[in-house]
Amino acid sequence: MTDLTGKTALVTGSVQGIGLAIAEELAKAGARIAVHGIADAAQIDAVCAHLRGIGAPQAEFFAGDLRSADAIGDLMQAVEDWGGVDVLVNNAGIQHTAPLAEMPADMWNAILAINLSAAFHTMQAAMPGMAARGYGRVINIASVHGLVASQQKAPYVAAKFGLVGLSRVAALEYAAKGTKAQGGVTVNCICPGWTETAIIQPQVDARAAAFDGDRDAGIADLLAEKQPSLRMSDPSEIGALARWLCSPVAHNVTGTSIPVDGGWTAQ
């Protein structure tokens, strides 16, 4: 099993969904967790206490508006002062569906900022320290939409394709840093398909409405279009993959984009 004792992980968007599931797996592996996201004080306290309860020696919340490069700089400096970033998971993301001709410009800007530019800024801040220590893991949560497109998701697809490209460049630049014994520095994307998270709830609700409110029927109809397994993924499954990518045995797994999509992108 992956042992992250003595390591610090920053997981953006880790107060719920896939981000929380990844933070949970890294906590179980013994990592200190820098929690980030949008939540009230009670939820923040509950998440941090939960992560400490399942194995994290420390779990603290760090605020930062990912639309702002200056705010990201402050976030990264705060985590650096707390102990530095050994594992960086860029998970935070937003979504808005509309035809290209009707997509609001402010949504384009916000989605590109949070889903793509934020990863550039966090990686730029964290990766030199990883190289100096000889160990580092960057795990960018992309999407099947970083590999294939869908209608009415222009900014989301553009951002996720960009995230895959950014990750490949960083993987090449840092591939020779560190040693096998140290663990090296790797950069990879995980590309989930349909996964049980809040971000897809509006699409599930809209499809369920077409089946008189039957959620299971709506989900089955959604998956029949794209995901051959006809099964959604659970966030914990994404977390387990992220944890494995942090292990020493994964030192030569870099520059990849790993679909977890029930065969969607194999078609």
PDB file of C-alpha atoms in Angstrom, residues 112-216:
ATOM      1  CA  LEU A 112     -11.029  28.619 -18.109  1.00  0.00           C
ATOM      2  CA  ALA A 113      -9.651  30.331 -15.016  1.00  0.00           C
ATOM      3  CA  ILE A 114     -10.690  27.687 -12.497  1.00  0.00           C
ATOM      4  CA  ASN A 115     -10.407  24.531 -14.625  1.00  0.00           C
ATOM      5  CA  LEU A 116      -7.169  25.372 -16.455  1.00  0.00           C
ATOM      6  CA  SER A 117      -5.280  28.508 -15.471  1.00  0.00           C
ATOM      7  CA  ALA A 118      -5.419  27.656 -11.768  1.00  0.00           C
ATOM      8  CA  ALA A 119      -3.579  24.395 -12.447  1.00  0.00           C
ATOM      9  CA  PHE A 120      -0.843  26.303 -14.273  1.00  0.00           C
ATOM     10  CA  HIS A 121      -0.380  28.633 -11.307  1.00  0.00           C
ATOM     11  CA  THR A 122      -0.381  25.884  -8.655  1.00  0.00           C
ATOM     12  CA  MET A 123       2.015  23.705 -10.669  1.00  0.00           C
ATOM     13  CA  GLN A 124       4.359  26.611 -11.344  1.00  0.00           C
ATOM     14  CA  ALA A 125       4.525  27.301  -7.615  1.00  0.00           C
ATOM     15  CA  ALA A 126       4.814  23.712  -6.368  1.00  0.00           C
ATOM     16  CA  MET A 127       6.926  21.823  -8.874  1.00  0.00           C
ATOM     17  CA  PRO A 128      10.346  23.426  -8.311  1.00  0.00           C
ATOM     18  CA  GLY A 129      10.164  22.313  -4.672  1.00  0.00           C
ATOM     19  CA  MET A 130       9.178  18.815  -5.744  1.00  0.00           C
ATOM     20  CA  ALA A 131      12.201  18.679  -8.047  1.00  0.00           C
ATOM     21  CA  ALA A 132      14.510  19.852  -5.270  1.00  0.00           C
ATOM     22  CA  ARG A 133      13.231  17.110  -2.942  1.00  0.00           C
ATOM     23  CA  GLY A 134      13.343  14.428  -5.657  1.00  0.00           C
ATOM     24  CA  TYR A 135       9.724  13.424  -5.077  1.00  0.00           C
ATOM     25  CA  GLY A 136       6.501  14.982  -6.252  1.00  0.00           C
ATOM     26  CA  ARG A 137       3.144  14.007  -7.650  1.00  0.00           C
ATOM     27  CA  VAL A 138       0.842  16.241  -9.663  1.00  0.00           C
ATOM     28  CA  ILE A 139      -2.545  14.696 -10.369  1.00  0.00           C
ATOM     29  CA  ASN A 140      -4.811  16.817 -12.506  1.00  0.00           C
ATOM     30  CA  ILE A 141      -8.457  15.809 -12.575  1.00  0.00           C
ATOM     31  CA  ALA A 142      -9.337  16.284 -16.215  1.00  0.00           C
ATOM     32  CA  SER A 143     -12.306  14.462 -17.744  1.00  0.00           C
ATOM     33  CA  VAL A 144     -13.278  12.340 -20.680  1.00  0.00           C
ATOM     34  CA  HIS A 145     -13.912  15.813 -22.090  1.00  0.00           C
ATOM     35  CA  GLY A 146     -10.162  16.294 -22.115  1.00  0.00           C
ATOM     36  CA  LEU A 147     -10.050  13.455 -24.655  1.00  0.00           C
ATOM     37  CA  VAL A 148     -13.317  13.723 -26.587  1.00  0.00           C
ATOM     38  CA  ALA A 149     -15.801  16.556 -27.021  1.00  0.00           C
ATOM     39  CA  SER A 150     -19.504  16.976 -26.335  1.00  0.00           C
ATOM     40  CA  GLN A 151     -21.960  19.590 -27.423  1.00  0.00           C
ATOM     41  CA  GLN A 152     -22.853  22.604 -25.268  1.00  0.00           C
ATOM     42  CA  LYS A 153     -19.651  22.386 -23.216  1.00  0.00           C
ATOM     43  CA  ALA A 154     -17.242  24.615 -25.172  1.00  0.00           C
ATOM     44  CA  PRO A 155     -15.359  26.190 -22.227  1.00  0.00           C
ATOM     45  CA  TYR A 156     -15.295  22.980 -20.189  1.00  0.00           C
ATOM     46  CA  VAL A 157     -13.968  20.899 -23.084  1.00  0.00           C
ATOM     47  CA  ALA A 158     -11.447  23.595 -24.021  1.00  0.00           C
ATOM     48  CA  ALA A 159     -10.191  23.758 -20.441  1.00  0.00           C
ATOM     49  CA  LYS A 160      -9.911  19.994 -20.026  1.00  0.00           C
ATOM     50  CA  PHE A 161      -8.107  19.514 -23.360  1.00  0.00           C
ATOM     51  CA  GLY A 162      -5.782  22.296 -22.242  1.00  0.00           C
ATOM     52  CA  LEU A 163      -5.208  20.611 -18.894  1.00  0.00           C
ATOM     53  CA  VAL A 164      -4.154  17.401 -20.626  1.00  0.00           C
ATOM     54  CA  GLY A 165      -1.706  19.342 -22.793  1.00  0.00           C
ATOM     55  CA  LEU A 166      -0.331  21.323 -19.845  1.00  0.00           C
ATOM     56  CA  SER A 167       0.199  18.106 -17.900  1.00  0.00           C
ATOM     57  CA  ARG A 168       2.139  16.504 -20.748  1.00  0.00           C
ATOM     58  CA  VAL A 169       4.473  19.479 -21.028  1.00  0.00           C
ATOM     59  CA  ALA A 170       5.141  19.502 -17.286  1.00  0.00           C
ATOM     60  CA  ALA A 171       5.672  15.728 -17.281  1.00  0.00           C
ATOM     61  CA  LEU A 172       8.380  16.084 -19.940  1.00  0.00           C
ATOM     62  CA  GLU A 173      10.084  18.975 -18.216  1.00  0.00           C
ATOM     63  CA  TYR A 174      10.264  17.172 -14.856  1.00  0.00           C
ATOM     64  CA  ALA A 175      10.658  13.551 -15.998  1.00  0.00           C
ATOM     65  CA  ALA A 176      14.342  13.287 -15.041  1.00  0.00           C
ATOM     66  CA  LYS A 177      14.018  14.977 -11.647  1.00  0.00           C
ATOM     67  CA  GLY A 178      14.709  12.796  -8.641  1.00  0.00           C
ATOM     68  CA  THR A 179      15.649   9.124  -8.624  1.00  0.00           C
ATOM     69  CA  LYS A 180      13.813   5.842  -8.534  1.00  0.00           C
ATOM     70  CA  ALA A 181      14.690   5.543  -4.852  1.00  0.00           C
ATOM     71  CA  GLN A 182      13.319   9.008  -4.112  1.00  0.00           C
ATOM     72  CA  GLY A 183      10.229   8.421  -6.242  1.00  0.00           C
ATOM     73  CA  GLY A 184      10.782  11.020  -8.935  1.00  0.00           C
ATOM     74  CA  VAL A 185       8.381  13.756 -10.036  1.00  0.00           C
ATOM     75  CA  THR A 186       5.392  12.749 -12.131  1.00  0.00           C
ATOM     76  CA  VAL A 187       2.441  14.561 -13.682  1.00  0.00           C
ATOM     77  CA  ASN A 188      -0.692  12.721 -14.760  1.00  0.00           C
ATOM     78  CA  CYS A 189      -4.343  13.332 -15.531  1.00  0.00           C
ATOM     79  CA  ILE A 190      -7.255  11.250 -14.379  1.00  0.00           C
ATOM     80  CA  CYS A 191     -10.151  11.493 -16.834  1.00  0.00           C
ATOM     81  CA  PRO A 192     -13.425  10.442 -15.205  1.00  0.00           C
ATOM     82  CA  GLY A 193     -16.527   9.688 -17.202  1.00  0.00           C
ATOM     83  CA  TRP A 194     -19.937   9.703 -15.551  1.00  0.00           C
ATOM     84  CA  THR A 195     -19.233   9.830 -11.810  1.00  0.00           C
ATOM     85  CA  GLU A 196     -21.632  10.336  -8.905  1.00  0.00           C
ATOM     86  CA  THR A 197     -20.845  13.990  -8.102  1.00  0.00           C
ATOM     87  CA  ALA A 198     -22.740  17.223  -7.559  1.00  0.00           C
ATOM     88  CA  ILE A 199     -21.455  18.760 -10.802  1.00  0.00           C
ATOM     89  CA  ILE A 200     -23.555  16.377 -12.918  1.00  0.00           C
ATOM     90  CA  GLN A 201     -26.669  16.572 -10.774  1.00  0.00           C
ATOM     91  CA  PRO A 202     -28.425  19.133 -13.009  1.00  0.00           C
ATOM     92  CA  GLN A 203     -27.992  16.824 -16.018  1.00  0.00           C
ATOM     93  CA  VAL A 204     -29.265  13.835 -14.040  1.00  0.00           C
ATOM     94  CA  ASP A 205     -32.263  15.830 -12.830  1.00  0.00           C
ATOM     95  CA  ALA A 206     -33.098  17.021 -16.333  1.00  0.00           C
ATOM     96  CA  ARG A 207     -32.934  13.500 -17.733  1.00  0.00           C
ATOM     97  CA  ALA A 208     -34.923  12.043 -14.818  1.00  0.00           C
ATOM     98  CA  ALA A 209     -37.652  14.577 -15.511  1.00  0.00           C
ATOM     99  CA  ALA A 210     -38.125  12.977 -18.920  1.00  0.00           C
ATOM    100  CA  PHE A 211     -38.883   9.704 -17.096  1.00  0.00           C
ATOM    101  CA  ASP A 212     -41.432  11.113 -14.659  1.00  0.00           C
ATOM    102  CA  GLY A 213     -38.780  11.727 -12.021  1.00  0.00           C
ATOM    103  CA  ASP A 214     -37.282   8.226 -12.112  1.00  0.00           C
ATOM    104  CA  ARG A 215     -33.627   8.949 -11.313  1.00  0.00           C
ATOM    105  CA  ASP A 216     -32.366   5.446 -12.096  1.00  0.00           C
TER     106      ASP A 216
END
